JSON list of C-alpha atoms and ligand atoms in Angstrom, two decimals:
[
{"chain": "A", "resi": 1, "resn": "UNK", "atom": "CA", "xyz": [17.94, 14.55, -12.00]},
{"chain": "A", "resi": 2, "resn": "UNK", "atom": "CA", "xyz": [14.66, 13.03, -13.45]},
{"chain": "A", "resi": 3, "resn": "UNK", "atom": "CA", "xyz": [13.16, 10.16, -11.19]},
{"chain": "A", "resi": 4, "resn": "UNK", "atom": "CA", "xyz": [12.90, 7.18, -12.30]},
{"chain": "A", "resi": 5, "resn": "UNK", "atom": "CA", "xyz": [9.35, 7.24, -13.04]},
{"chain": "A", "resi": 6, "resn": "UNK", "atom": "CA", "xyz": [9.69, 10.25, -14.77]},
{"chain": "A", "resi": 7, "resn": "UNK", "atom": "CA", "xyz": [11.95, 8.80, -17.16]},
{"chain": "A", "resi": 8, "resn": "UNK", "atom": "CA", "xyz": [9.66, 5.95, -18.27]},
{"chain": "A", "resi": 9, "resn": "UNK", "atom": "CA", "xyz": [6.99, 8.76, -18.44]},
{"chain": "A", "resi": 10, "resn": "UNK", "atom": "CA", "xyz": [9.13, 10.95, -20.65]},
{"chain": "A", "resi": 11, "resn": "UNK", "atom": "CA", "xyz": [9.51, 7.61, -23.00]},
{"chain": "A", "resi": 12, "resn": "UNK", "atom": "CA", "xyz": [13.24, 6.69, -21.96]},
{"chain": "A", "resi": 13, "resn": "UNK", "atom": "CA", "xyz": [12.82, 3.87, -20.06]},
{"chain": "A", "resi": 14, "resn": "UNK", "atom": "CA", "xyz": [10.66, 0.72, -20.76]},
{"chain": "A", "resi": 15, "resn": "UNK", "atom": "CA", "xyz": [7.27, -0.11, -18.62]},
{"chain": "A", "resi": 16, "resn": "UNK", "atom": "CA", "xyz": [3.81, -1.79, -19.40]},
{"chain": "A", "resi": 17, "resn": "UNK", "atom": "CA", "xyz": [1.76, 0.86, -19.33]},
{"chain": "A", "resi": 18, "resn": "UNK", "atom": "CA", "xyz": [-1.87, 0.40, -18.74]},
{"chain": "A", "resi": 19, "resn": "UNK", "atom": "CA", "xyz": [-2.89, 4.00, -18.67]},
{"chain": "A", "resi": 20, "resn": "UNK", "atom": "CA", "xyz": [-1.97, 7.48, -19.29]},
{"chain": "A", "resi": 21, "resn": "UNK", "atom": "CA", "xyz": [-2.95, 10.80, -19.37]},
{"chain": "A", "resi": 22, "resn": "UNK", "atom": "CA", "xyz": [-1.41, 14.11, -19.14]},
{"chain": "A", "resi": 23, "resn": "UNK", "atom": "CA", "xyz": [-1.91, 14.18, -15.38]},
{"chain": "A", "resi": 24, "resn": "UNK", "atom": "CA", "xyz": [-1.01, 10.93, -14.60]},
{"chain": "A", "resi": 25, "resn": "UNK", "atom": "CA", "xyz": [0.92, 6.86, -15.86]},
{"chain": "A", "resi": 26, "resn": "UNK", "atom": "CA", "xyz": [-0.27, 3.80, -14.59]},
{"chain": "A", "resi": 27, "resn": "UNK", "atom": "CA", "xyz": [2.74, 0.20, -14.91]},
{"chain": "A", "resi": 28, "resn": "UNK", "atom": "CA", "xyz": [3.14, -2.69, -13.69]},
{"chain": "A", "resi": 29, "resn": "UNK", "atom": "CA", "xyz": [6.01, -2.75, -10.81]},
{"chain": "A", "resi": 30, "resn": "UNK", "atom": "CA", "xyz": [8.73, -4.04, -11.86]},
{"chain": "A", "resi": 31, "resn": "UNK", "atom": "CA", "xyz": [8.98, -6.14, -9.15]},
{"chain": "A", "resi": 32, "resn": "UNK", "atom": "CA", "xyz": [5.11, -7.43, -8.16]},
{"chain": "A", "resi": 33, "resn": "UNK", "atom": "CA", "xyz": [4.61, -8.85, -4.76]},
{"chain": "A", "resi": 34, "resn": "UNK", "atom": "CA", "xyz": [0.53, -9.70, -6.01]},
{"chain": "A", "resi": 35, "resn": "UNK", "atom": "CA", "xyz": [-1.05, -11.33, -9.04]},
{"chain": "A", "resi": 36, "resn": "UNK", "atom": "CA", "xyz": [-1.81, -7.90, -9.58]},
{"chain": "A", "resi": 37, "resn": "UNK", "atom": "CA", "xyz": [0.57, -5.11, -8.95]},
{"chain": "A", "resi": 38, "resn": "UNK", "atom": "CA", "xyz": [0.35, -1.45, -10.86]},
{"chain": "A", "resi": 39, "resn": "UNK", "atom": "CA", "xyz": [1.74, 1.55, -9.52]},
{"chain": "A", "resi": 40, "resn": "UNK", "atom": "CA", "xyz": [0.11, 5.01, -10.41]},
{"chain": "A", "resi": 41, "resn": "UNK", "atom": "CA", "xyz": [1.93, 8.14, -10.98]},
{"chain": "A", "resi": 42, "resn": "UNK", "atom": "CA", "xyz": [1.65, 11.60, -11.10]},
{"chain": "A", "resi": 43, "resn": "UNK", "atom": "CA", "xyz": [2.94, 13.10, -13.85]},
{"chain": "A", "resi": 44, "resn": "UNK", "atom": "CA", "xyz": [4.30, 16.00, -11.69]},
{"chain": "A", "resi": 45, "resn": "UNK", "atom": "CA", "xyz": [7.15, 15.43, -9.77]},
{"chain": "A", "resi": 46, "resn": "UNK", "atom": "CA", "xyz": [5.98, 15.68, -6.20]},
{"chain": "A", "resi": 47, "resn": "UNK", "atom": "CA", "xyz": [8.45, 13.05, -3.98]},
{"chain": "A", "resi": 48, "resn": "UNK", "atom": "CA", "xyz": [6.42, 12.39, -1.18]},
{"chain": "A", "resi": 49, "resn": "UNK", "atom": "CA", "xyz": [2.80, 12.62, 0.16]},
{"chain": "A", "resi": 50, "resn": "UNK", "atom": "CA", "xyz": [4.58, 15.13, 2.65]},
{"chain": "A", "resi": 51, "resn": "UNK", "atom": "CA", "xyz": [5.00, 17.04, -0.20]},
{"chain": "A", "resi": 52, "resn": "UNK", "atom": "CA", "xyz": [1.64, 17.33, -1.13]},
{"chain": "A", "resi": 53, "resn": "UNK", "atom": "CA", "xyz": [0.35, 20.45, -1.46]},
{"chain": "A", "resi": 54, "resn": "UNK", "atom": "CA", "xyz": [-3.62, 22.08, -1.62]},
{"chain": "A", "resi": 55, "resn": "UNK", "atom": "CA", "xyz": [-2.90, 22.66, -5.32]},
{"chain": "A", "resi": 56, "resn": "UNK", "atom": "CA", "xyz": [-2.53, 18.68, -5.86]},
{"chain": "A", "resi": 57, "resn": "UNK", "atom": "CA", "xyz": [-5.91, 17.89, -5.06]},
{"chain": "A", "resi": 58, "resn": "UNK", "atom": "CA", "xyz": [-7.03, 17.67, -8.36]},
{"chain": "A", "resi": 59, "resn": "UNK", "atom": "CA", "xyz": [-4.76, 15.22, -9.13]},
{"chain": "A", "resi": 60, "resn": "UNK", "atom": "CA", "xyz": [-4.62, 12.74, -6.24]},
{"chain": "A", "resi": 61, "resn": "UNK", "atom": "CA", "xyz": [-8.38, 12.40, -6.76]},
{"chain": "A", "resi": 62, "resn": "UNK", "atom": "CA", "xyz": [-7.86, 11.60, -10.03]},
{"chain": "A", "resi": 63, "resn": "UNK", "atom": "CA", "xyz": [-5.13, 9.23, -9.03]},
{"chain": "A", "resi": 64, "resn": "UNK", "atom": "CA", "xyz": [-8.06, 7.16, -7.23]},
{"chain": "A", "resi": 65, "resn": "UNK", "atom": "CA", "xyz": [-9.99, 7.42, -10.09]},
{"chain": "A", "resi": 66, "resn": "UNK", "atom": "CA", "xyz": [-7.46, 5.89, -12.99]},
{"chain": "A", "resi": 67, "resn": "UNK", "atom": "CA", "xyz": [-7.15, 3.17, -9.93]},
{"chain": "A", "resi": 68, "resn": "UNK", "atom": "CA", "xyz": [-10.26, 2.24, -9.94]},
{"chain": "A", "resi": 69, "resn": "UNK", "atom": "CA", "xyz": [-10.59, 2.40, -13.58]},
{"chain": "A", "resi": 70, "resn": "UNK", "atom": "CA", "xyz": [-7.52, -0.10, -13.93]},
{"chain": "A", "resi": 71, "resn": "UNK", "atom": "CA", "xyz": [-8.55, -2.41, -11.42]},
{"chain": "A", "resi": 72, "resn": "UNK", "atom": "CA", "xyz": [-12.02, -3.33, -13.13]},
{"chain": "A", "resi": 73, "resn": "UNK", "atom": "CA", "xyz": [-9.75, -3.51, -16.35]},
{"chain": "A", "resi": 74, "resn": "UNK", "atom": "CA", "xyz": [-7.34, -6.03, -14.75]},
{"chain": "A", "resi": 75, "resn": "UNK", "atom": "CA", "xyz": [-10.71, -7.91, -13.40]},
{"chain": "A", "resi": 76, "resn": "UNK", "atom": "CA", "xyz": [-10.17, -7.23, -9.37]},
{"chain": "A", "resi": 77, "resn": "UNK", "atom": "CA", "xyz": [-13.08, -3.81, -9.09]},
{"chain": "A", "resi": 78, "resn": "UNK", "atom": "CA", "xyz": [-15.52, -6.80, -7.82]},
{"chain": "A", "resi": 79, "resn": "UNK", "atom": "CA", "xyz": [-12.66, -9.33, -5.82]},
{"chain": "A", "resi": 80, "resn": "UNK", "atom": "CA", "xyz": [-11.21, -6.11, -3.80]},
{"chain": "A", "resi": 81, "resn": "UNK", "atom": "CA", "xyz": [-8.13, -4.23, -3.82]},
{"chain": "A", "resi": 82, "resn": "UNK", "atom": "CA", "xyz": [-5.75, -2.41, -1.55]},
{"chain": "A", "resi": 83, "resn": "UNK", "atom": "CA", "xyz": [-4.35, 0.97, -2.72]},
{"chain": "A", "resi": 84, "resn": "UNK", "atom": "CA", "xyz": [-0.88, 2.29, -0.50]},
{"chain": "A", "resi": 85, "resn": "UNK", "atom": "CA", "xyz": [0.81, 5.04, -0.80]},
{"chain": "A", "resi": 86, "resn": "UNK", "atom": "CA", "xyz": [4.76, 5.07, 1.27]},
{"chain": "A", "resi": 87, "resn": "UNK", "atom": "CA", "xyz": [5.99, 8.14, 2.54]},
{"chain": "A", "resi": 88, "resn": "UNK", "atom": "CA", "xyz": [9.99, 8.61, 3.32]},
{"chain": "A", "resi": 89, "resn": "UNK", "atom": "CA", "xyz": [11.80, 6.34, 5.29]},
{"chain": "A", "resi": 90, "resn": "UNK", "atom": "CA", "xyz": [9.53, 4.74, 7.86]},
{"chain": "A", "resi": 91, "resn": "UNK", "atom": "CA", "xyz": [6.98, 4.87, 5.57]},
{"chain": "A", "resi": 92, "resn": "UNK", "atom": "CA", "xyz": [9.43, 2.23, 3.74]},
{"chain": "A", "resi": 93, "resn": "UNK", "atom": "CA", "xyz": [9.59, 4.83, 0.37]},
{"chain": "A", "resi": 94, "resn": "UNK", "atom": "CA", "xyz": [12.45, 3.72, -2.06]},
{"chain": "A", "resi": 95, "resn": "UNK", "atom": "CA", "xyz": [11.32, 5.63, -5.55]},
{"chain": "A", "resi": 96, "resn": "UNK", "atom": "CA", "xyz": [11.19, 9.22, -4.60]},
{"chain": "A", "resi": 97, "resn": "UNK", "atom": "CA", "xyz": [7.95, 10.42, -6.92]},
{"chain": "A", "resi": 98, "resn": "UNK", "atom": "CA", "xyz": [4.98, 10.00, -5.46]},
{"chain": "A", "resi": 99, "resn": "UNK", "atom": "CA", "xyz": [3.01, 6.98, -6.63]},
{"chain": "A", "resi": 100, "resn": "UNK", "atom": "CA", "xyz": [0.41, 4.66, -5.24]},
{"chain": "A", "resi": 101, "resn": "UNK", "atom": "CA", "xyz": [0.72, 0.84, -4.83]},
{"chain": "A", "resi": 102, "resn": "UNK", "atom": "CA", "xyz": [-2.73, -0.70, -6.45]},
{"chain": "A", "resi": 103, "resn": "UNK", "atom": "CA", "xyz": [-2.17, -4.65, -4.91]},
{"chain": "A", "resi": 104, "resn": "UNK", "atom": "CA", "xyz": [-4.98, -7.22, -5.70]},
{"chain": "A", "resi": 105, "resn": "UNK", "atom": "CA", "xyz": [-5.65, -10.92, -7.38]},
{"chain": "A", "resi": 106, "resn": "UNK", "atom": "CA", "xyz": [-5.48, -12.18, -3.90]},
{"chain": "A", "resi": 107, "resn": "UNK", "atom": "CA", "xyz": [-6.33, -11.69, -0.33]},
{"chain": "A", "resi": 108, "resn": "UNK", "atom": "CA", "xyz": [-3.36, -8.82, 0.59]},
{"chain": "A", "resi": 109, "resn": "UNK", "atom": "CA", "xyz": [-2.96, -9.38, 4.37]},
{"chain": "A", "resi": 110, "resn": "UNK", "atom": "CA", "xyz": [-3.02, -7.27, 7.05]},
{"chain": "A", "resi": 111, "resn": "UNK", "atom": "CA", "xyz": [-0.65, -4.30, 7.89]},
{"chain": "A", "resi": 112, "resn": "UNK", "atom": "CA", "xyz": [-1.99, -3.51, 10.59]},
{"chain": "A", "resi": 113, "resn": "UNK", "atom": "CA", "xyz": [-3.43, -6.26, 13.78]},
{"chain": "A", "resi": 114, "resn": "UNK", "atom": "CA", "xyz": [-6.80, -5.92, 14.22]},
{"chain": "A", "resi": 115, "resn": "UNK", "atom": "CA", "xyz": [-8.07, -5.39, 17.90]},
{"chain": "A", "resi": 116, "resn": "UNK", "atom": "CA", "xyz": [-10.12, -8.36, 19.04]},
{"chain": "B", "resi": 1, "resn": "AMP", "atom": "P1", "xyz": [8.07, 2.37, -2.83]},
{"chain": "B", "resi": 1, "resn": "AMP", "atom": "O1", "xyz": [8.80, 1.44, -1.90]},
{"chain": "B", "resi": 1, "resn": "AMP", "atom": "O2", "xyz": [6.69, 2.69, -2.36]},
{"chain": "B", "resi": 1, "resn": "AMP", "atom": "O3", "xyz": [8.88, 3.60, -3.15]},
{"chain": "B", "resi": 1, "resn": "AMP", "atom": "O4", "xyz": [7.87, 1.56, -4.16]},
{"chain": "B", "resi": 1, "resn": "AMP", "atom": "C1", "xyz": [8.67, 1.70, -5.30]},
{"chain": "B", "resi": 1, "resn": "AMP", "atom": "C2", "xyz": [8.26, 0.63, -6.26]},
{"chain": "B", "resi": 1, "resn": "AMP", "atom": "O5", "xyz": [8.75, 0.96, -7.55]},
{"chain": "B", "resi": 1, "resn": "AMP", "atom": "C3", "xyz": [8.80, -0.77, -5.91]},
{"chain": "B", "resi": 1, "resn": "AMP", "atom": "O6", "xyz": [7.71, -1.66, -5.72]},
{"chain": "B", "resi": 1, "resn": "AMP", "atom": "C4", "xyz": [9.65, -1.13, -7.13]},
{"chain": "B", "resi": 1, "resn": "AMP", "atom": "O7", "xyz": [9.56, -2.49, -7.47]},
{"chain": "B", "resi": 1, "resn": "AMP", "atom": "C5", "xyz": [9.06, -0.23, -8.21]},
{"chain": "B", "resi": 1, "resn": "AMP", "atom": "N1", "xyz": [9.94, 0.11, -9.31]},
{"chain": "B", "resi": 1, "resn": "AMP", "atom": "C6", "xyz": [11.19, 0.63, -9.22]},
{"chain": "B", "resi": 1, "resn": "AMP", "atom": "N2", "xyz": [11.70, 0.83, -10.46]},
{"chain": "B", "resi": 1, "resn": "AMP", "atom": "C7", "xyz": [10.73, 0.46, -11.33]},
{"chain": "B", "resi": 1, "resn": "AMP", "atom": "C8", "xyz": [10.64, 0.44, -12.76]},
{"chain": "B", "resi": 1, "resn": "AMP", "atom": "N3", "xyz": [11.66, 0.86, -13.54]},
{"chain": "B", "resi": 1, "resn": "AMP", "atom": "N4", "xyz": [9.50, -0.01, -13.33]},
{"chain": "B", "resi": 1, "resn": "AMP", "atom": "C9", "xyz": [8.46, -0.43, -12.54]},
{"chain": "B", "resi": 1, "resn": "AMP", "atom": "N5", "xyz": [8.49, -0.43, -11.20]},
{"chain": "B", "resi": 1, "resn": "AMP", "atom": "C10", "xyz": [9.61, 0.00, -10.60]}
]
């Protein structure tokens, strides 16, 4: 069965799109925890970043790219931004199609403390 995210790529289900190619769709979440909150999306169908393979390169590189590009559209390339991508269960990953979280419009705080 087509993921979710597959299905608004394929047209059948609704999202504001703010990019797309024939690699990869950049939306809105549905669902934003920041001012700003897009979520970018390999076209292919790979679930996890465990599932990553050497042939995917190409297009997780350009998945940093089309996040940059959107994030000095949406006016945070200068403010900052923090790009996550969750993997499985611990990794706290509900939408099985790889995607990465681009969160900005505010200070994002931090996952991980620091050492002092
Ligand atoms: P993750 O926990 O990394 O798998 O994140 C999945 C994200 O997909 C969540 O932030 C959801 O709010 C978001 N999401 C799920 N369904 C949709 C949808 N139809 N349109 C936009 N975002 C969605």
């Amino acid at each position: 069965m087509a993921s979710v995210f597959t299905r608004i790529i394929q047209g059948e289900l609704p999202a504001r799109i703010v990019f797309q190619d024939e690699r990869v769709i950049a939306f809105h979440d549905i669902h934003p925890v920041m001012p700003v909150h897009i979520l970018i999306v390999p076209v292919k169908e790979i679930p996890t970043a465990d599932d990553i393979t050497p042939e995917d390169e190409g297009v997780l590189g350009h998945m940093l790219v089309v996040a940059q590009k959107v994030a000095r559209e949406l006016g945070i390339g200068d403010s900052g931004y923090r790009l996550i991508i969750n993997c499985k269960h611990d990794g706290g990953q509900e939408v099985y199609h790889l995607h990465m979280h681009l969160l900005g419009g505010q200070r994002v705080g931090p996952i991980i403390a620091k050492r002092s």
